[in-house]
mmCIF file of C-alpha atoms in Angstrom:
data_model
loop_
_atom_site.group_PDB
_atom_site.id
_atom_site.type_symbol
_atom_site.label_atom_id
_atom_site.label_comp_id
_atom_site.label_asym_id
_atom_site.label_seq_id
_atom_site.Cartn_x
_atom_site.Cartn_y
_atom_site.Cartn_z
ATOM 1 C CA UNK A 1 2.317 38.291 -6.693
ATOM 2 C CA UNK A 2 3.980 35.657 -4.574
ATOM 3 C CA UNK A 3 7.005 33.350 -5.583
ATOM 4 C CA UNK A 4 6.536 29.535 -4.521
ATOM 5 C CA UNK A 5 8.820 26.394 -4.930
ATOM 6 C CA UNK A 6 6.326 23.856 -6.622
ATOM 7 C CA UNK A 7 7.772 20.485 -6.362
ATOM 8 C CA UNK A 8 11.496 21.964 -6.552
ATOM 9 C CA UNK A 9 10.439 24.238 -9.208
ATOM 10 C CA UNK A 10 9.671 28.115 -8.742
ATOM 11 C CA UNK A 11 6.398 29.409 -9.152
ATOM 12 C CA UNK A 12 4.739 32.213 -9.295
ATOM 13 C CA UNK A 13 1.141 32.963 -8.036
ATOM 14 C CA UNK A 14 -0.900 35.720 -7.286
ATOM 15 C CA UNK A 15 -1.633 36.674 -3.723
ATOM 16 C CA UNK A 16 -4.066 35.455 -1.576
ATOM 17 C CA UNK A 17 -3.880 32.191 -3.489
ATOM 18 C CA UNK A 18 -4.993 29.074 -1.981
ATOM 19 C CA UNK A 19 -4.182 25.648 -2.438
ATOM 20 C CA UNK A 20 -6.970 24.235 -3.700
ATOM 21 C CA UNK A 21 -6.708 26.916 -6.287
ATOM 22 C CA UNK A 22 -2.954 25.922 -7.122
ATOM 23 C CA UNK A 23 -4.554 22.751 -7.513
ATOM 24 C CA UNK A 24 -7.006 24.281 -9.851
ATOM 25 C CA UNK A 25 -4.293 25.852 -12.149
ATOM 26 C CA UNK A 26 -2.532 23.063 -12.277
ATOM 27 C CA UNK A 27 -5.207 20.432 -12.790
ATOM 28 C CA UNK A 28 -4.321 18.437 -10.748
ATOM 29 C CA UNK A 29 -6.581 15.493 -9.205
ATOM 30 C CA UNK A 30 -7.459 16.298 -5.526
ATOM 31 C CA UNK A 31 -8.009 12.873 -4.933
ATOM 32 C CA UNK A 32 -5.024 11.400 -6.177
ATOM 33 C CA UNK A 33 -2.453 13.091 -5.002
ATOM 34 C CA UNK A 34 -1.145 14.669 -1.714
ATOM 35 C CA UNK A 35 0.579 17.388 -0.193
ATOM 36 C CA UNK A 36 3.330 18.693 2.108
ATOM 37 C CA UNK A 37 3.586 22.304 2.962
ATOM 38 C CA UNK A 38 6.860 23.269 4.243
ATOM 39 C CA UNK A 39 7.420 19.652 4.894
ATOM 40 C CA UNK A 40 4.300 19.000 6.869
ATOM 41 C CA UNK A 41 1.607 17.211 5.397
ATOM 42 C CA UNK A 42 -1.291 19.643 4.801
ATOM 43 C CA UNK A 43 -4.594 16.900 5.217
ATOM 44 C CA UNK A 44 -7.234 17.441 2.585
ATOM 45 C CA UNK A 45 -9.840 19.422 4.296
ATOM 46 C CA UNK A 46 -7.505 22.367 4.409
ATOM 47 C CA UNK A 47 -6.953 23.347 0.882
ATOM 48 C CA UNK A 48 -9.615 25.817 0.419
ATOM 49 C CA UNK A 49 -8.331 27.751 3.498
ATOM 50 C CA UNK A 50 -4.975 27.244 3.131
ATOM 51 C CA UNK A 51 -3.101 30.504 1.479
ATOM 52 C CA UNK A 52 0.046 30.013 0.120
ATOM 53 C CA UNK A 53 2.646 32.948 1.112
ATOM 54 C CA UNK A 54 6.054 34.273 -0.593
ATOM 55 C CA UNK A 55 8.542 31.504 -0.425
ATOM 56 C CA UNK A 56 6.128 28.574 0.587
ATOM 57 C CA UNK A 57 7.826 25.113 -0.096
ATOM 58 C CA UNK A 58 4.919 22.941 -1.958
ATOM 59 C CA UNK A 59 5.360 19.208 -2.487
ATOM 60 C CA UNK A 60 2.975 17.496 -4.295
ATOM 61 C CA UNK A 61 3.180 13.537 -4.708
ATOM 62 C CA UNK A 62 0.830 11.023 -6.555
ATOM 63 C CA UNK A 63 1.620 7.323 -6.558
ATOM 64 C CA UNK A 64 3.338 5.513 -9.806
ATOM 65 C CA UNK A 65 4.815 2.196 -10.745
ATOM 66 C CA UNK A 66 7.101 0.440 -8.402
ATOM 67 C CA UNK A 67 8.390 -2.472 -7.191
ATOM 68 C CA UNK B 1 -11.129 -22.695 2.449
ATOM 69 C CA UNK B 2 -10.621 -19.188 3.826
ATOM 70 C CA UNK B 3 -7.799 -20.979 5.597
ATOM 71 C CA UNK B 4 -6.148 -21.098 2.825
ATOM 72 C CA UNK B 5 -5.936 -17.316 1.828
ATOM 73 C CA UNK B 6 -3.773 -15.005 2.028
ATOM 74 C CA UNK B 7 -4.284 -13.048 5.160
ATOM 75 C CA UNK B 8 -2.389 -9.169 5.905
ATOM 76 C CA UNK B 9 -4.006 -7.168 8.241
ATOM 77 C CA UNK B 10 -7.546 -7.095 7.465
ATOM 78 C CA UNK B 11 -7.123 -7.512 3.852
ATOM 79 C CA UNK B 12 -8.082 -11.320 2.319
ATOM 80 C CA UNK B 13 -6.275 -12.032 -0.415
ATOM 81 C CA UNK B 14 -7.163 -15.080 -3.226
ATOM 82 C CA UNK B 15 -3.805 -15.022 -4.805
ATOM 83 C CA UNK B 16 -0.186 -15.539 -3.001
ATOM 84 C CA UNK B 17 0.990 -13.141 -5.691
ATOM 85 C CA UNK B 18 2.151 -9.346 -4.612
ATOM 86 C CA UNK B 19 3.520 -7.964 -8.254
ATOM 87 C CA UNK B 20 5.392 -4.817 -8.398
ATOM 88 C CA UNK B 21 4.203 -1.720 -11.307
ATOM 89 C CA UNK B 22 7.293 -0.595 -11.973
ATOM 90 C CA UNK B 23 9.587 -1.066 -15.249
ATOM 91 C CA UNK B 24 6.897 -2.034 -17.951
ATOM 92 C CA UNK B 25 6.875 -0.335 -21.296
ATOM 93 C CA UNK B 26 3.976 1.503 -20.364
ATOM 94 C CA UNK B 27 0.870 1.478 -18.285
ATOM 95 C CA UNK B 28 -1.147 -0.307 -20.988
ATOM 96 C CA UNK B 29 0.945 -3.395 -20.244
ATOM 97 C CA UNK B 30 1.261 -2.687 -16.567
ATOM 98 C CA UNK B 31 -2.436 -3.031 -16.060
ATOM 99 C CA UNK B 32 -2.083 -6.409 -18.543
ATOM 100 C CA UNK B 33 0.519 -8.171 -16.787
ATOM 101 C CA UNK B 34 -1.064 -7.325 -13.107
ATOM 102 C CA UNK B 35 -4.887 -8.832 -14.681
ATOM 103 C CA UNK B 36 -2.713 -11.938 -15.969
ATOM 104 C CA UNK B 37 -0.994 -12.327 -12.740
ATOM 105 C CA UNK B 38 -3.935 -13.029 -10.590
ATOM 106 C CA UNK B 39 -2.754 -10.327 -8.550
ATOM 107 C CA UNK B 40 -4.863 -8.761 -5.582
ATOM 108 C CA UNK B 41 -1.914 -6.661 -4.617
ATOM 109 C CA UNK B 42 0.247 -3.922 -6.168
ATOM 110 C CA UNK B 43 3.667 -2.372 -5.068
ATOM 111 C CA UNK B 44 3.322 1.601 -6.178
ATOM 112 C CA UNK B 45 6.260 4.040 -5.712
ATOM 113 C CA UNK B 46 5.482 7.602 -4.342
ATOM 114 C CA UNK B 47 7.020 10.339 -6.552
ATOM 115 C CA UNK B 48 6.576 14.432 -7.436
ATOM 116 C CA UNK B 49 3.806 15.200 -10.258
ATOM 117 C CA UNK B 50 4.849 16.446 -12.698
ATOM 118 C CA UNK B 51 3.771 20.152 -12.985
ATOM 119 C CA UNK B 52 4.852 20.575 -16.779
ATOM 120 C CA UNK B 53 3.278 17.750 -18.395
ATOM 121 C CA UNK B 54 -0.127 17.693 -16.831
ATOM 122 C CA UNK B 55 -1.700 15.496 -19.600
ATOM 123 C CA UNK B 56 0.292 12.335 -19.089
ATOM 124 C CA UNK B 57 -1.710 9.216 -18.212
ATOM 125 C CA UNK B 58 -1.110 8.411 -14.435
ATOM 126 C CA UNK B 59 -1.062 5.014 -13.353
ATOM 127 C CA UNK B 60 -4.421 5.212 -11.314
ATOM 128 C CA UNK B 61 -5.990 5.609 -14.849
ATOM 129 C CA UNK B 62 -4.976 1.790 -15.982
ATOM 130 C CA UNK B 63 -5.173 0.108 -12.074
ATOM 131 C CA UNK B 64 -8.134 1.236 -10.028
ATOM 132 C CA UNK B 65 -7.251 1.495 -6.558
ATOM 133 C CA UNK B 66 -11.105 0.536 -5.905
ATOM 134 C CA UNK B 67 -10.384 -2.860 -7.392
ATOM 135 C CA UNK B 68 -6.845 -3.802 -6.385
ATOM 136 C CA UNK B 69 -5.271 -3.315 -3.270
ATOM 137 C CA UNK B 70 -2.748 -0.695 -3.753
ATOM 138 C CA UNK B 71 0.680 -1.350 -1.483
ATOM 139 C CA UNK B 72 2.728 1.705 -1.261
ATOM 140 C CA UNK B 73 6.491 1.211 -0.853
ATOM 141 C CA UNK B 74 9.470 3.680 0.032
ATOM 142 C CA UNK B 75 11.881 2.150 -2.931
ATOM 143 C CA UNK B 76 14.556 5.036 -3.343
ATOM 144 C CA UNK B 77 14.657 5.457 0.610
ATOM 145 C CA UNK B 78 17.906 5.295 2.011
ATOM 146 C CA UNK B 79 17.132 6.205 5.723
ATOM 147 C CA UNK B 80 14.579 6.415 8.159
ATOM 148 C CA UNK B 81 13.295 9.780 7.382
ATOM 149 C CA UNK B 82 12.452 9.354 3.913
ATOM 150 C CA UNK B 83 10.606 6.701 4.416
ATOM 151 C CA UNK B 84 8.611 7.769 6.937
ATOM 152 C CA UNK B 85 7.761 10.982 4.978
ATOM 153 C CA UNK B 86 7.025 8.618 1.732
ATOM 154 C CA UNK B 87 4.821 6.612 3.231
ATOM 155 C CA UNK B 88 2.721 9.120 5.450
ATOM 156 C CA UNK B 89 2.223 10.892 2.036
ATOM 157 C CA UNK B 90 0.499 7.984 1.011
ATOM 158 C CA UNK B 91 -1.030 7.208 3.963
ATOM 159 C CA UNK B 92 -2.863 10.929 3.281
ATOM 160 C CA UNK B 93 -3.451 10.161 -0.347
ATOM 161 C CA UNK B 94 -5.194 7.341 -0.510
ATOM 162 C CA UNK B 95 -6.370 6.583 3.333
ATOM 163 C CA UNK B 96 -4.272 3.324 3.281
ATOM 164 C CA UNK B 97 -2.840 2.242 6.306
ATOM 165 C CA UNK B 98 -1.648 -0.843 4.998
ATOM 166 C CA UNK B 99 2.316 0.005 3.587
ATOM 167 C CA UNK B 100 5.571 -1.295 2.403
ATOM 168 C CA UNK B 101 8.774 -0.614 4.162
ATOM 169 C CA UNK B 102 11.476 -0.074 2.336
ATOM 170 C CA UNK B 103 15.028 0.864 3.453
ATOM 171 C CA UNK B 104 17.842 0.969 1.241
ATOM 172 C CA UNK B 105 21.169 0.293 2.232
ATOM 173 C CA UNK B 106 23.445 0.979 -0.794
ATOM 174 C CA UNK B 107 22.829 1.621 -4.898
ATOM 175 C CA UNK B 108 24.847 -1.341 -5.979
ATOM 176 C CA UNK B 109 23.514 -4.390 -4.036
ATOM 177 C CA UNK B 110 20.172 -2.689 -2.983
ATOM 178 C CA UNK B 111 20.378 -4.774 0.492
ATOM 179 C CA UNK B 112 18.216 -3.468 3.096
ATOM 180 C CA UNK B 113 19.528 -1.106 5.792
ATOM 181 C CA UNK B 114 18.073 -3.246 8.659
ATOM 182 C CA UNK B 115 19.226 -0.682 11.645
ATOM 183 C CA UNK B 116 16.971 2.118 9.837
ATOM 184 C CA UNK B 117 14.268 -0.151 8.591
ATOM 185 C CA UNK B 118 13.962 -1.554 12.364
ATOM 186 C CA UNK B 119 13.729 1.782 13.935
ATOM 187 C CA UNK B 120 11.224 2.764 10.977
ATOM 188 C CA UNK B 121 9.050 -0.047 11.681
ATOM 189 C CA UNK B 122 9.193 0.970 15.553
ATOM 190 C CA UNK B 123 7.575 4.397 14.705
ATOM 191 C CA UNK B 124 4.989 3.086 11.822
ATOM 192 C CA UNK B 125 3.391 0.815 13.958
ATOM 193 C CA UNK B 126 3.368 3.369 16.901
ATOM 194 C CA UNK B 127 1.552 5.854 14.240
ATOM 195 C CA UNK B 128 -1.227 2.810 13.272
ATOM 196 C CA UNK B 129 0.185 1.895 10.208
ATOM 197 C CA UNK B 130 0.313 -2.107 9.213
ATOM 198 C CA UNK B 131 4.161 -2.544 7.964
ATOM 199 C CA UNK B 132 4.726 -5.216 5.583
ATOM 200 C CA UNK B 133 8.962 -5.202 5.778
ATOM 201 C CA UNK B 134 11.692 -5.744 3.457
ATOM 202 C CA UNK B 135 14.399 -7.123 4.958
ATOM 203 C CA UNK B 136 17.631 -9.100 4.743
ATOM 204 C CA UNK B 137 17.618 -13.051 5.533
ATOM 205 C CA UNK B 138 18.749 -12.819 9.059
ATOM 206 C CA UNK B 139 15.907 -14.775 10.816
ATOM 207 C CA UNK B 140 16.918 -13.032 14.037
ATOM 208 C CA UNK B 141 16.132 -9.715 12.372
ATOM 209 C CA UNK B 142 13.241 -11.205 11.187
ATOM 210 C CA UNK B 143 11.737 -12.373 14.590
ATOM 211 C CA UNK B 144 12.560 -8.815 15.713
ATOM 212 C CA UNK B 145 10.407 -6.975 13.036
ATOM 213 C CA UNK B 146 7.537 -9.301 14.059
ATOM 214 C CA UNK B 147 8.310 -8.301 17.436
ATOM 215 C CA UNK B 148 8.225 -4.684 16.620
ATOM 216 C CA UNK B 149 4.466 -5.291 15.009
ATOM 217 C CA UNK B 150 5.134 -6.055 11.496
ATOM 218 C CA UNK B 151 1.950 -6.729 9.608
ATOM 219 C CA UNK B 152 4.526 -9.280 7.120
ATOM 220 C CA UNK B 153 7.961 -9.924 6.643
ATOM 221 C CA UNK B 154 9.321 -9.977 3.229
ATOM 222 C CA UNK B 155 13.208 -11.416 2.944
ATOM 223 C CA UNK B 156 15.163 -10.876 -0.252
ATOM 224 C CA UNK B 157 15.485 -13.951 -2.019
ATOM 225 C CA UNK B 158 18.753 -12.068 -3.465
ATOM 226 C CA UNK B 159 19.273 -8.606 -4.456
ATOM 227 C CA UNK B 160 16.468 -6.541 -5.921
ATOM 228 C CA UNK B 161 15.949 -6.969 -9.791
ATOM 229 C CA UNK B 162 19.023 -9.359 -9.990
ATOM 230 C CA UNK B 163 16.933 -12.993 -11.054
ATOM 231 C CA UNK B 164 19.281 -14.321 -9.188
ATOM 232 C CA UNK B 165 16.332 -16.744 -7.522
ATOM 233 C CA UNK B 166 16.824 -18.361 -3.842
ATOM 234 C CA UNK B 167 20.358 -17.741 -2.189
ATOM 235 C CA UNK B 168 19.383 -18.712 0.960
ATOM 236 C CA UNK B 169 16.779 -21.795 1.180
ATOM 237 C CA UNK B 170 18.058 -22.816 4.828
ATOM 238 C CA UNK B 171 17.418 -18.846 6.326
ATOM 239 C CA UNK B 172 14.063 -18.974 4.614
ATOM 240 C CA UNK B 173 13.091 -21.769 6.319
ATOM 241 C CA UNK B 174 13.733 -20.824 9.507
ATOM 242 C CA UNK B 175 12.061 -17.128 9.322
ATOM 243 C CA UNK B 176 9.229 -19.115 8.118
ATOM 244 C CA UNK B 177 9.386 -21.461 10.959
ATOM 245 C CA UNK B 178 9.655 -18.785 13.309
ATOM 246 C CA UNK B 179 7.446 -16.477 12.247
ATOM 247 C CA UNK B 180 3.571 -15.911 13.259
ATOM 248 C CA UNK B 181 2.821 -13.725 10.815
ATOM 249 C CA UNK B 182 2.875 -14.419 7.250
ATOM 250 C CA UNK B 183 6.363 -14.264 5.431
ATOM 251 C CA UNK B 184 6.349 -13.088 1.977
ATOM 252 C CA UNK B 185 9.710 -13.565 -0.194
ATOM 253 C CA UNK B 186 10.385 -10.329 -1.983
ATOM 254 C CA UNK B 187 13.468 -9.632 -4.303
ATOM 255 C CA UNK B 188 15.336 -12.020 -6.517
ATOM 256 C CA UNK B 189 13.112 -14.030 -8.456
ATOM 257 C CA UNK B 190 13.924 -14.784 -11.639
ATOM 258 C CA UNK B 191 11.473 -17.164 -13.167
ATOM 259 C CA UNK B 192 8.663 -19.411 -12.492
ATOM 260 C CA UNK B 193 10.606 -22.610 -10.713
ATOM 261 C CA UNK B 194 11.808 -19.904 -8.128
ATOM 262 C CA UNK B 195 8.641 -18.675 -7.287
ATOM 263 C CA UNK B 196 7.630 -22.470 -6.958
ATOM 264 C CA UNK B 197 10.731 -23.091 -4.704
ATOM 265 C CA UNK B 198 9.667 -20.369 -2.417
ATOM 266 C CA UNK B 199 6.153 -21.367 -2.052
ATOM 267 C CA UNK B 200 7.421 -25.227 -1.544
ATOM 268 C CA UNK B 201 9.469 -23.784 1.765
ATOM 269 C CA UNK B 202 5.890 -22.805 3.369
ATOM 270 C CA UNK B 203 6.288 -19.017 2.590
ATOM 271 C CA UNK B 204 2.890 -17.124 2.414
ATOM 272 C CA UNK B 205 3.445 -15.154 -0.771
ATOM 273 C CA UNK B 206 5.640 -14.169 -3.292
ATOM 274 C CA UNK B 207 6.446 -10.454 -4.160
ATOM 275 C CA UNK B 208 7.728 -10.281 -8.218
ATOM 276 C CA UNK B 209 8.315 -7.149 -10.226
ATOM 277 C CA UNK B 210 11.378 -7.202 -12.452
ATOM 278 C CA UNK B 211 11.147 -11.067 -13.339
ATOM 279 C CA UNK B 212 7.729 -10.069 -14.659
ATOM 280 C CA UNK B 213 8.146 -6.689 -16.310
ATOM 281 C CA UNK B 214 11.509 -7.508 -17.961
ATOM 282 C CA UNK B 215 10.393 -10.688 -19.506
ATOM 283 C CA UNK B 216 10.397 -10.831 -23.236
ATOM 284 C CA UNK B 217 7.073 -11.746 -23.020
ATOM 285 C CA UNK B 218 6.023 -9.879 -19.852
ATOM 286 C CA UNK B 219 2.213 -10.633 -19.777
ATOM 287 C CA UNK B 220 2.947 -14.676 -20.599
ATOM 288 C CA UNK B 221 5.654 -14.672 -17.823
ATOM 289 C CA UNK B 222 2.807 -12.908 -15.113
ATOM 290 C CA UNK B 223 0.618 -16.063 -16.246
ATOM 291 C CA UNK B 224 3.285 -18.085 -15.336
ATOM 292 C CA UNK B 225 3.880 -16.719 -12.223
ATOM 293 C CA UNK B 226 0.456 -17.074 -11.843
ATOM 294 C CA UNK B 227 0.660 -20.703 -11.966
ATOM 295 C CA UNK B 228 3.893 -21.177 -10.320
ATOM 296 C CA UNK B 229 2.824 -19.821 -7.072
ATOM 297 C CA UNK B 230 -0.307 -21.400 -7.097
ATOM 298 C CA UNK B 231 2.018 -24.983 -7.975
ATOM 299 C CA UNK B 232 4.100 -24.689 -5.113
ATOM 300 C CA UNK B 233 1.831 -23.596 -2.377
ATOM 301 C CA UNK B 234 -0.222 -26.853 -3.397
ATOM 302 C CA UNK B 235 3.030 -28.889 -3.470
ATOM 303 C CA UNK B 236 3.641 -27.749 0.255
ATOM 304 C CA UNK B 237 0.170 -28.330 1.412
ATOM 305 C CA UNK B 238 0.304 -31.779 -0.091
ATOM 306 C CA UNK B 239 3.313 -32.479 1.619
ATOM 307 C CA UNK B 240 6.225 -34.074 -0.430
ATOM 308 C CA UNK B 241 7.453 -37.818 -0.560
ATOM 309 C CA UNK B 242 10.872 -37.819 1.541
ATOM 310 C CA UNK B 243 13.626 -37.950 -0.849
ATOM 311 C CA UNK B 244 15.420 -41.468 -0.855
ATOM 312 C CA UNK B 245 19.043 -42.442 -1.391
ATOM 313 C CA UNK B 246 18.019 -45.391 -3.614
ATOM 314 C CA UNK B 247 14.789 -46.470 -6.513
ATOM 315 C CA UNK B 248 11.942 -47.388 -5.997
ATOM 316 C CA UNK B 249 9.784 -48.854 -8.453
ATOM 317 C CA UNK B 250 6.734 -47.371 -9.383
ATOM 318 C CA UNK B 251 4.898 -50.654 -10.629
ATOM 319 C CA UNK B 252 4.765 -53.409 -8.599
ATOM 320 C CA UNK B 253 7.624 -56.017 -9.013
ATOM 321 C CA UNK B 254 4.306 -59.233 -8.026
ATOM 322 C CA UNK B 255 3.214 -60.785 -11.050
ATOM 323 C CA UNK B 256 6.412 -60.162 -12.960
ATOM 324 C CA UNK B 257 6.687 -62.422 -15.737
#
């Protein structure tokens, strides 16, 4: 098991997770949202290989109403 | 007639109307005020999903992104950093390079911070992006964004969300004047007549949110709008009479019996 902060919140995940399949627990919608990992922005094409470890910092963002 | 569109970047737009998606009742009359406005444009805010509620509607569900130009700002930024982590987050989301800068100054008045929002532009444009600005009413400011490579200015008519219309008709002018690429008056409006004022001083577009969502009647005052822009973008293009001290008659005094 690993501990993450998801979105300020802590998580916890099993090892050798991946982003894409945090993105699977969650449900989120790849294509609508995006991500910074440790506050760099982690580009699409690297979800499946990114592995998230102990203590990762994971924003995710999606766009909503605003002026 | 292409002339006569709305040009930013490469985008063509039909209407002069940018309206904001923030503080309707819900996304149901989001997505009706924005199809009564005319709109080709929308403002979205960038924010955290929420991980605990993962069936609420998102606002991509009511406003396709495929069928309206979606303009992401940085409201809620109050420096430089922020905003340049907003709105490369969104640049990664959706592949837009075409943003909205945003840089607070202070909660109470909302006025832009114009010494980050200048060095914010500096680095956007560096990284590709096309920077539509908020800023204050200083035209010198103003020429120095379009300097910097902004895509559009947008001065504040008056503080964000306040309805307080135009404060400043004579600055307006001259950014307008100045500028060579097109000036878009964001903040302040309150109702129709001001949106017509600011199209009537030769601005390219008009950029309404609260004076929209807050109306009683939100989706009849977006119609308005609608209308009001389109009113006083014709009024400038047909060029006004020059206003007179003194009457004139409109019917001829010959003949008079």
């Amino acid at each position: 098991m690993a501990e993450i902060q998801l979105n300020g919140k802590k998580v916890s995940i099993r090892t050798n997770f991946s982003v894409k399949d945090l993105i699977k627990k969650y449900k989120f919608r790849e294509k609508r949202i995006a991500i910074e990992l440790n506050g760099t922005i982690l580009p699409k094409q690297h979800y499946v290989k990114k592995k998230l470890k102990n203590n990762d910092k994971v924003e995710i963002v999606e766009f909503i109403g605003g002026g | 007639m292409i002339k006569n569109n709305l040009k930013i970047g490469k985008h063509v737009m039909k209407s002069r109307l940018i309206v904001g998606t923030g503080k309707y009742k819900n996304f149901k009359q989001t997505a009706e005020a924005v199809k009564a406005s005319g709109a080709d444009m929308v403002t979205v805010a960038v924010r955290r999903v929420n991980i605990l509620d993962k069936k609420k509607p998102v606002l991509m569900d009511f406003l396709n992104p495929k069928k309206i130009i979606y303009l992401p700002n940085t409201a809620g930024c109050f420096n430089s950093k922020d905003a340049l982590r907003t709105l490369r987050l969104a640049r990664e989301m959706g592949g837009w390079k075409l943003v909205k800068l945003e840089v607070l100054g202070d909660k109470k008045t909302l006025y832009p911070n114009m010494i980050e929002t200048l060095k914010s532009t500096e680095v956007l444009v560096k990284e590709g992006f096309k920077v539509m600005v908020y800023c204050s009413d200083d035209p010198i400011i103003a020429k120095k964004l379009e300097d910097l490579g902004a895509s559009a200015i947008m001065p504040l008519a008056s503080p964000i969300g306040s309805g307080r219309g135009i404060k400043n008709k004579l600055n307006l002018s001259i950014i307008i004047k100045n500028a060579k690429v097109p000036v878009i008056v964001d903040a302040g409006i309150g109702t129709a007549s001001d949106a017509t004022i600011a199209m009537e001083l030769g601005c390219d577009g008009v950029l309404i949110n609260t004076a929209i969502a807050k109306a009683k009647n939100p989706v009849m005052m977006a119609v308005s709008m609608k209308h009001a822009v389109i009113a006083g973008r014709k009024s400038f293009l047909a060029g006004r009479i020059k206003p007179q001290i003194y009457g004139s008659p409109s019917s001829s005094t010959k003949g008079l019996i």
